mmCIF file with all atom_site columns, C-alpha atoms in Angstrom:
data_model
loop_
_atom_site.group_PDB
_atom_site.id
_atom_site.type_symbol
_atom_site.label_atom_id
_atom_site.label_alt_id
_atom_site.label_comp_id
_atom_site.label_asym_id
_atom_site.label_entity_id
_atom_site.label_seq_id
_atom_site.pdbx_PDB_ins_code
_atom_site.Cartn_x
_atom_site.Cartn_y
_atom_site.Cartn_z
_atom_site.occupancy
_atom_site.B_iso_or_equiv
_atom_site.pdbx_formal_charge
_atom_site.auth_seq_id
_atom_site.auth_comp_id
_atom_site.auth_asym_id
_atom_site.auth_atom_id
_atom_site.pdbx_PDB_model_num
ATOM 1   C CA . MET K 1 1   ? 126.112 56.648  119.345 1.00 56.00 ? 12  MET K CA 1
ATOM 2   C CA . THR K 1 2   ? 124.499 59.165  116.984 1.00 61.00 ? 13  THR K CA 1
ATOM 3   C CA . ALA K 1 3   ? 126.376 62.292  116.002 1.00 62.00 ? 14  ALA K CA 1
ATOM 4   C CA . THR K 1 4   ? 124.601 65.499  116.908 1.00 62.00 ? 15  THR K CA 1
ATOM 5   C CA . PRO K 1 5   ? 124.421 67.910  113.968 1.00 67.00 ? 16  PRO K CA 1
ATOM 6   C CA . SER K 1 6   ? 125.932 71.315  114.525 1.00 71.00 ? 17  SER K CA 1
ATOM 7   C CA . LEU K 1 7   ? 123.432 73.880  115.737 1.00 77.00 ? 18  LEU K CA 1
ATOM 8   C CA . GLY K 1 8   ? 125.681 76.757  114.745 1.00 82.00 ? 19  GLY K CA 1
ATOM 9   C CA . THR K 1 9   ? 126.459 79.566  117.126 1.00 87.00 ? 20  THR K CA 1
ATOM 10  C CA . PRO K 1 10  ? 123.400 80.753  119.053 1.00 89.00 ? 21  PRO K CA 1
ATOM 11  C CA . GLN K 1 11  ? 122.806 84.508  119.123 1.00 88.00 ? 22  GLN K CA 1
ATOM 12  C CA . LEU K 1 12  ? 121.080 86.509  121.798 1.00 92.00 ? 23  LEU K CA 1
ATOM 13  C CA . ALA K 1 13  ? 117.685 87.812  120.746 1.00 90.00 ? 24  ALA K CA 1
ATOM 14  C CA . SER K 1 14  ? 117.882 91.072  118.811 1.00 91.00 ? 25  SER K CA 1
ATOM 15  C CA . PRO K 1 15  ? 116.131 92.846  115.942 1.00 89.00 ? 26  PRO K CA 1
ATOM 16  C CA . ASP K 1 16  ? 118.822 91.491  113.580 1.00 90.00 ? 27  ASP K CA 1
ATOM 17  C CA . LEU K 1 17  ? 118.293 87.911  114.785 1.00 92.00 ? 28  LEU K CA 1
ATOM 18  C CA . LEU K 1 18  ? 114.542 88.202  114.177 1.00 89.00 ? 29  LEU K CA 1
ATOM 19  C CA . ARG K 1 19  ? 115.041 89.758  110.717 1.00 87.00 ? 30  ARG K CA 1
ATOM 20  C CA . SER K 1 20  ? 117.583 87.083  109.735 1.00 90.00 ? 31  SER K CA 1
ATOM 21  C CA . THR K 1 21  ? 115.297 84.308  110.932 1.00 90.00 ? 32  THR K CA 1
ATOM 22  C CA . PHE K 1 22  ? 112.238 85.601  109.086 1.00 89.00 ? 33  PHE K CA 1
ATOM 23  C CA . ARG K 1 23  ? 114.175 86.153  105.841 1.00 89.00 ? 34  ARG K CA 1
ATOM 24  C CA . ARG K 1 24  ? 114.227 82.354  105.738 1.00 89.00 ? 35  ARG K CA 1
ATOM 25  C CA . HIS K 1 25  ? 110.447 82.148  106.213 1.00 90.00 ? 36  HIS K CA 1
ATOM 26  C CA . ALA K 1 26  ? 108.542 82.379  102.926 1.00 91.00 ? 37  ALA K CA 1
ATOM 27  C CA . ALA K 1 27  ? 105.431 84.509  103.365 1.00 94.00 ? 38  ALA K CA 1
ATOM 28  C CA . GLY K 1 28  ? 102.513 85.450  101.185 1.00 96.00 ? 39  GLY K CA 1
ATOM 29  C CA . VAL K 1 29  ? 102.377 89.096  100.146 1.00 98.00 ? 40  VAL K CA 1
ATOM 30  C CA . ALA K 1 30  ? 99.420  91.388  100.723 1.00 98.00 ? 41  ALA K CA 1
ATOM 31  C CA . VAL K 1 31  ? 98.764  95.085  100.385 1.00 98.00 ? 42  VAL K CA 1
ATOM 32  C CA . ILE K 1 32  ? 96.666  96.754  103.064 1.00 98.00 ? 43  ILE K CA 1
ATOM 33  C CA . THR K 1 33  ? 94.829  99.957  102.091 1.00 98.00 ? 44  THR K CA 1
ATOM 34  C CA . ALA K 1 34  ? 92.668  102.541 103.814 1.00 98.00 ? 45  ALA K CA 1
ATOM 35  C CA . ARG K 1 35  ? 91.127  105.911 103.182 1.00 97.00 ? 46  ARG K CA 1
ATOM 36  C CA . GLY K 1 36  ? 93.195  108.577 104.907 1.00 95.00 ? 47  GLY K CA 1
ATOM 37  C CA . ALA K 1 37  ? 92.365  112.197 105.720 1.00 93.00 ? 48  ALA K CA 1
ATOM 38  C CA . SER K 1 38  ? 94.405  113.388 102.720 1.00 92.00 ? 49  SER K CA 1
ATOM 39  C CA . GLY K 1 39  ? 93.789  110.479 100.351 1.00 95.00 ? 50  GLY K CA 1
ATOM 40  C CA . PRO K 1 40  ? 94.343  106.745 100.082 1.00 98.00 ? 51  PRO K CA 1
ATOM 41  C CA . VAL K 1 41  ? 97.151  105.037 102.001 1.00 97.00 ? 52  VAL K CA 1
ATOM 42  C CA . GLY K 1 42  ? 98.583  101.560 101.766 1.00 98.00 ? 53  GLY K CA 1
ATOM 43  C CA . PHE K 1 43  ? 101.523 99.337  102.571 1.00 98.00 ? 54  PHE K CA 1
ATOM 44  C CA . THR K 1 44  ? 102.915 95.904  101.746 1.00 98.00 ? 55  THR K CA 1
ATOM 45  C CA . ALA K 1 45  ? 102.409 93.307  104.480 1.00 98.00 ? 56  ALA K CA 1
ATOM 46  C CA . THR K 1 46  ? 103.781 89.801  104.878 1.00 96.00 ? 57  THR K CA 1
ATOM 47  C CA . SER K 1 47  ? 102.136 89.410  108.282 1.00 96.00 ? 58  SER K CA 1
ATOM 48  C CA . LEU K 1 48  ? 98.579  88.740  107.050 1.00 98.00 ? 59  LEU K CA 1
ATOM 49  C CA . THR K 1 49  ? 96.963  85.906  109.011 1.00 97.00 ? 60  THR K CA 1
ATOM 50  C CA . SER K 1 50  ? 93.573  84.257  109.030 1.00 97.00 ? 61  SER K CA 1
ATOM 51  C CA . VAL K 1 51  ? 92.370  84.503  112.630 1.00 97.00 ? 62  VAL K CA 1
ATOM 52  C CA . SER K 1 52  ? 88.822  83.158  112.693 1.00 97.00 ? 63  SER K CA 1
ATOM 53  C CA . ALA K 1 53  ? 86.210  81.695  110.346 1.00 97.00 ? 64  ALA K CA 1
ATOM 54  C CA . GLU K 1 54  ? 83.297  82.625  112.643 1.00 97.00 ? 65  GLU K CA 1
ATOM 55  C CA . PRO K 1 55  ? 83.282  85.552  112.438 1.00 97.00 ? 66  PRO K CA 1
ATOM 56  C CA . PRO K 1 56  ? 85.558  85.817  109.369 1.00 98.00 ? 67  PRO K CA 1
ATOM 57  C CA . MET K 1 57  ? 88.534  87.713  110.775 1.00 98.00 ? 68  MET K CA 1
ATOM 58  C CA . VAL K 1 58  ? 92.123  88.494  109.750 1.00 98.00 ? 69  VAL K CA 1
ATOM 59  C CA . SER K 1 59  ? 95.082  90.204  111.374 1.00 98.00 ? 70  SER K CA 1
ATOM 60  C CA . PHE K 1 60  ? 98.150  92.054  110.151 1.00 98.00 ? 71  PHE K CA 1
ATOM 61  C CA . GLY K 1 61  ? 100.972 94.000  111.739 1.00 98.00 ? 72  GLY K CA 1
ATOM 62  C CA . ILE K 1 62  ? 101.990 97.595  111.062 1.00 98.00 ? 73  ILE K CA 1
ATOM 63  C CA . GLY K 1 63  ? 104.809 99.619  112.562 1.00 97.00 ? 74  GLY K CA 1
ATOM 64  C CA . THR K 1 64  ? 103.762 102.709 114.478 1.00 97.00 ? 75  THR K CA 1
ATOM 65  C CA . GLY K 1 65  ? 106.434 104.658 112.598 1.00 96.00 ? 76  GLY K CA 1
ATOM 66  C CA . ALA K 1 66  ? 105.016 103.702 109.179 1.00 96.00 ? 77  ALA K CA 1
ATOM 67  C CA . SER K 1 67  ? 103.629 106.502 107.013 1.00 95.00 ? 78  SER K CA 1
ATOM 68  C CA . SER K 1 68  ? 100.323 104.587 106.740 1.00 96.00 ? 79  SER K CA 1
ATOM 69  C CA . TRP K 1 69  ? 99.919  104.112 110.502 1.00 97.00 ? 80  TRP K CA 1
ATOM 70  C CA . PRO K 1 70  ? 98.089  107.389 111.264 1.00 97.00 ? 81  PRO K CA 1
ATOM 71  C CA . ALA K 1 71  ? 95.359  106.498 108.737 1.00 97.00 ? 82  ALA K CA 1
ATOM 72  C CA . ILE K 1 72  ? 95.200  102.838 109.808 1.00 98.00 ? 83  ILE K CA 1
ATOM 73  C CA . ALA K 1 73  ? 95.025  103.971 113.454 1.00 98.00 ? 84  ALA K CA 1
ATOM 74  C CA . GLU K 1 74  ? 91.838  105.936 112.673 1.00 97.00 ? 85  GLU K CA 1
ATOM 75  C CA . ALA K 1 75  ? 90.262  103.816 109.914 1.00 98.00 ? 86  ALA K CA 1
ATOM 76  C CA . ASP K 1 76  ? 86.959  102.052 110.471 1.00 98.00 ? 87  ASP K CA 1
ATOM 77  C CA . HIS K 1 77  ? 87.597  99.837  107.426 1.00 98.00 ? 88  HIS K CA 1
ATOM 78  C CA . VAL K 1 78  ? 90.663  98.547  105.572 1.00 98.00 ? 89  VAL K CA 1
ATOM 79  C CA . GLY K 1 79  ? 91.266  96.739  102.298 1.00 98.00 ? 90  GLY K CA 1
ATOM 80  C CA . VAL K 1 80  ? 93.227  93.495  102.280 1.00 98.00 ? 91  VAL K CA 1
ATOM 81  C CA . HIS K 1 81  ? 94.656  92.419  98.909  1.00 98.00 ? 92  HIS K CA 1
ATOM 82  C CA . VAL K 1 82  ? 96.382  89.085  98.216  1.00 98.00 ? 93  VAL K CA 1
ATOM 83  C CA . LEU K 1 83  ? 98.919  89.701  95.454  1.00 98.00 ? 94  LEU K CA 1
ATOM 84  C CA . GLY K 1 84  ? 99.714  87.435  92.518  1.00 97.00 ? 95  GLY K CA 1
ATOM 85  C CA . GLU K 1 85  ? 103.202 86.527  91.308  1.00 96.00 ? 96  GLU K CA 1
ATOM 86  C CA . HIS K 1 86  ? 102.770 89.063  88.479  1.00 96.00 ? 97  HIS K CA 1
ATOM 87  C CA . GLN K 1 87  ? 102.595 91.894  91.042  1.00 97.00 ? 98  GLN K CA 1
ATOM 88  C CA . GLY K 1 88  ? 106.152 92.095  92.377  1.00 97.00 ? 99  GLY K CA 1
ATOM 89  C CA . ASP K 1 89  ? 106.478 95.690  91.139  1.00 97.00 ? 100 ASP K CA 1
ATOM 90  C CA . LEU K 1 90  ? 103.235 96.651  92.900  1.00 98.00 ? 101 LEU K CA 1
ATOM 91  C CA . ALA K 1 91  ? 104.447 95.030  96.133  1.00 98.00 ? 102 ALA K CA 1
ATOM 92  C CA . ALA K 1 92  ? 107.736 96.928  95.842  1.00 97.00 ? 103 ALA K CA 1
ATOM 93  C CA . THR K 1 93  ? 105.911 100.232 95.263  1.00 97.00 ? 104 THR K CA 1
ATOM 94  C CA . PHE K 1 94  ? 103.769 99.783  98.375  1.00 98.00 ? 105 PHE K CA 1
ATOM 95  C CA . ALA K 1 95  ? 106.851 98.742  100.375 1.00 97.00 ? 106 ALA K CA 1
ATOM 96  C CA . ARG K 1 96  ? 108.954 101.747 99.334  1.00 95.00 ? 107 ARG K CA 1
ATOM 97  C CA . SER K 1 97  ? 108.962 104.764 101.635 1.00 91.00 ? 108 SER K CA 1
ATOM 98  C CA . GLY K 1 98  ? 107.935 107.978 99.896  1.00 89.00 ? 109 GLY K CA 1
ATOM 99  C CA . ALA K 1 99  ? 106.566 106.221 96.781  1.00 91.00 ? 110 ALA K CA 1
ATOM 100 C CA . ASP K 1 100 ? 103.448 107.520 95.000  1.00 94.00 ? 111 ASP K CA 1
ATOM 101 C CA . ARG K 1 101 ? 101.621 104.304 95.784  1.00 97.00 ? 112 ARG K CA 1
ATOM 102 C CA . PHE K 1 102 ? 98.303  105.178 94.152  1.00 97.00 ? 113 PHE K CA 1
ATOM 103 C CA . GLY K 1 103 ? 99.655  106.993 91.093  1.00 95.00 ? 114 GLY K CA 1
ATOM 104 C CA . ALA K 1 104 ? 100.170 105.344 87.699  1.00 94.00 ? 115 ALA K CA 1
ATOM 105 C CA . PRO K 1 105 ? 100.719 102.495 87.032  1.00 95.00 ? 116 PRO K CA 1
ATOM 106 C CA . THR K 1 106 ? 98.743  101.391 90.143  1.00 97.00 ? 117 THR K CA 1
ATOM 107 C CA . ALA K 1 107 ? 95.200  100.515 89.062  1.00 97.00 ? 118 ALA K CA 1
ATOM 108 C CA . TRP K 1 108 ? 92.578  100.905 91.770  1.00 98.00 ? 119 TRP K CA 1
ATOM 109 C CA . ARG K 1 109 ? 89.073  102.138 92.500  1.00 98.00 ? 120 ARG K CA 1
ATOM 110 C CA . GLU K 1 110 ? 87.076  103.279 95.473  1.00 97.00 ? 121 GLU K CA 1
ATOM 111 C CA . GLY K 1 111 ? 85.415  100.197 96.887  1.00 97.00 ? 122 GLY K CA 1
ATOM 112 C CA . PRO K 1 112 ? 82.884  99.464  99.609  1.00 97.00 ? 123 PRO K CA 1
ATOM 113 C CA . GLU K 1 113 ? 83.063  101.759 102.646 1.00 97.00 ? 124 GLU K CA 1
ATOM 114 C CA . GLY K 1 114 ? 85.268  104.117 100.593 1.00 97.00 ? 125 GLY K CA 1
ATOM 115 C CA . VAL K 1 115 ? 88.242  101.743 100.883 1.00 98.00 ? 126 VAL K CA 1
ATOM 116 C CA . PRO K 1 116 ? 90.757  101.781 97.997  1.00 98.00 ? 127 PRO K CA 1
ATOM 117 C CA . VAL K 1 117 ? 90.524  98.423  96.186  1.00 98.00 ? 128 VAL K CA 1
ATOM 118 C CA . LEU K 1 118 ? 93.409  97.369  93.937  1.00 98.00 ? 129 LEU K CA 1
ATOM 119 C CA . ASP K 1 119 ? 92.736  95.840  90.521  1.00 97.00 ? 130 ASP K CA 1
ATOM 120 C CA . ASP K 1 120 ? 93.969  92.468  89.246  1.00 97.00 ? 131 ASP K CA 1
ATOM 121 C CA . VAL K 1 121 ? 94.749  90.900  92.643  1.00 98.00 ? 132 VAL K CA 1
ATOM 122 C CA . LEU K 1 122 ? 94.182  87.230  93.495  1.00 98.00 ? 133 LEU K CA 1
ATOM 123 C CA . ALA K 1 123 ? 91.672  88.139  96.196  1.00 98.00 ? 134 ALA K CA 1
ATOM 124 C CA . TRP K 1 124 ? 90.527  91.176  98.153  1.00 98.00 ? 135 TRP K CA 1
ATOM 125 C CA . LEU K 1 125 ? 88.515  91.850  101.279 1.00 98.00 ? 136 LEU K CA 1
ATOM 126 C CA . VAL K 1 126 ? 87.092  94.980  102.810 1.00 98.00 ? 137 VAL K CA 1
ATOM 127 C CA . CYS K 1 127 ? 87.216  94.541  106.575 1.00 98.00 ? 138 CYS K CA 1
ATOM 128 C CA . ARG K 1 128 ? 85.865  96.414  109.583 1.00 98.00 ? 139 ARG K CA 1
ATOM 129 C CA . VAL K 1 129 ? 88.612  97.110  112.107 1.00 98.00 ? 140 VAL K CA 1
ATOM 130 C CA . VAL K 1 130 ? 87.671  95.562  115.450 1.00 98.00 ? 141 VAL K CA 1
ATOM 131 C CA . GLY K 1 131 ? 90.911  95.974  117.394 1.00 98.00 ? 142 GLY K CA 1
ATOM 132 C CA . ARG K 1 132 ? 94.447  97.339  117.459 1.00 98.00 ? 143 ARG K CA 1
ATOM 133 C CA . VAL K 1 133 ? 96.700  95.461  119.869 1.00 98.00 ? 144 VAL K CA 1
ATOM 134 C CA . PRO K 1 134 ? 100.037 96.972  120.988 1.00 98.00 ? 145 PRO K CA 1
ATOM 135 C CA . ALA K 1 135 ? 102.966 94.682  120.126 1.00 97.00 ? 146 ALA K CA 1
ATOM 136 C CA . GLY K 1 136 ? 106.364 96.327  120.655 1.00 96.00 ? 147 GLY K CA 1
ATOM 137 C CA . ASP K 1 137 ? 106.938 98.973  117.983 1.00 96.00 ? 148 ASP K CA 1
ATOM 138 C CA . HIS K 1 138 ? 103.975 97.597  115.983 1.00 97.00 ? 149 HIS K CA 1
ATOM 139 C CA . ARG K 1 139 ? 100.246 97.202  116.306 1.00 98.00 ? 150 ARG K CA 1
ATOM 140 C CA . ILE K 1 140 ? 98.398  94.017  115.413 1.00 98.00 ? 151 ILE K CA 1
ATOM 141 C CA . VAL K 1 141 ? 95.210  95.041  113.657 1.00 98.00 ? 152 VAL K CA 1
ATOM 142 C CA . LEU K 1 142 ? 92.238  92.696  113.930 1.00 98.00 ? 153 LEU K CA 1
ATOM 143 C CA . ALA K 1 143 ? 89.665  93.145  111.174 1.00 98.00 ? 154 ALA K CA 1
ATOM 144 C CA . GLU K 1 144 ? 86.413  91.373  110.352 1.00 98.00 ? 155 GLU K CA 1
ATOM 145 C CA . ALA K 1 145 ? 85.673  90.712  106.675 1.00 98.00 ? 156 ALA K CA 1
ATOM 146 C CA . VAL K 1 146 ? 82.584  92.507  105.369 1.00 98.00 ? 157 VAL K CA 1
ATOM 147 C CA . VAL K 1 147 ? 82.775  91.869  101.612 1.00 98.00 ? 158 VAL K CA 1
ATOM 148 C CA . GLY K 1 148 ? 85.344  90.584  99.138  1.00 98.00 ? 159 GLY K CA 1
ATOM 149 C CA . ASP K 1 149 ? 86.210  88.748  95.954  1.00 98.00 ? 160 ASP K CA 1
ATOM 150 C CA . PRO K 1 150 ? 88.474  85.659  95.924  1.00 97.00 ? 161 PRO K CA 1
ATOM 151 C CA . SER K 1 151 ? 88.179  84.996  92.169  1.00 97.00 ? 162 SER K CA 1
ATOM 152 C CA . GLY K 1 152 ? 91.414  86.487  90.792  1.00 97.00 ? 163 GLY K CA 1
ATOM 153 C CA . ALA K 1 153 ? 93.452  84.240  88.530  1.00 94.00 ? 164 ALA K CA 1
ATOM 154 C CA . GLY K 1 154 ? 97.061  83.242  88.990  1.00 95.00 ? 165 GLY K CA 1
ATOM 155 C CA . ARG K 1 155 ? 99.546  82.082  91.561  1.00 96.00 ? 166 ARG K CA 1
ATOM 156 C CA . PRO K 1 156 ? 100.542 83.875  94.781  1.00 97.00 ? 167 PRO K CA 1
ATOM 157 C CA . LEU K 1 157 ? 103.445 86.254  95.241  1.00 98.00 ? 168 LEU K CA 1
ATOM 158 C CA . LEU K 1 158 ? 105.851 85.225  98.008  1.00 97.00 ? 169 LEU K CA 1
ATOM 159 C CA . TYR K 1 159 ? 108.485 87.120  99.976  1.00 95.00 ? 170 TYR K CA 1
ATOM 160 C CA . HIS K 1 160 ? 111.653 85.211  100.828 1.00 93.00 ? 171 HIS K CA 1
ATOM 161 C CA . GLN K 1 161 ? 115.283 86.184  101.483 1.00 92.00 ? 172 GLN K CA 1
ATOM 162 C CA . GLY K 1 162 ? 114.472 89.865  100.929 1.00 91.00 ? 173 GLY K CA 1
ATOM 163 C CA . ARG K 1 163 ? 112.944 89.330  97.470  1.00 94.00 ? 174 ARG K CA 1
ATOM 164 C CA . PHE K 1 164 ? 109.532 88.889  95.890  1.00 95.00 ? 175 PHE K CA 1
ATOM 165 C CA . ASN K 1 165 ? 109.217 85.480  94.186  1.00 93.00 ? 176 ASN K CA 1
ATOM 166 C CA . GLY K 1 166 ? 106.686 83.170  92.593  1.00 92.00 ? 177 GLY K CA 1
ATOM 167 C CA . LEU K 1 167 ? 106.116 79.541  93.494  1.00 87.00 ? 178 LEU K CA 1
ATOM 168 C CA . ARG K 1 168 ? 108.288 76.923  91.828  1.00 83.00 ? 179 ARG K CA 1
ATOM 169 C CA . ASP K 1 169 ? 106.907 73.522  90.882  1.00 72.00 ? 180 ASP K CA 1
#
């Protein structure tokens, strides 16, 4: 007879259960940007997903209560930036409510379609928004890549257990 390992104490589904579960899931870190009515907006996202190669499409989630949501809700185009392990401070700035995300020391420029493009990232895309799907208190944004640059040097930034980390060999 084989001993069954302990499964712990199951919890009913809740926001805390989901948060606790996904703290254990290492995720790549991206910053999503857009041009807003009163200037550039952006936020840190760990929900970036490749959706389709033909056409080249990505998705990401954003809370409808987020300060960037009104601009993302109206934007025709967004910027998607894959951060490197050297960019933990940048990720933290774009994750912090009320931060001056585009002030110094953030280095950026106006890119294609007027989208803010961050400097020194591992890769960036400018994407045309093709859909916004309701998902609880979030929206899943579907966006088709228009132009980009995947040639940044370095290793990816990860988010795990509530902290930004680099890969370990």
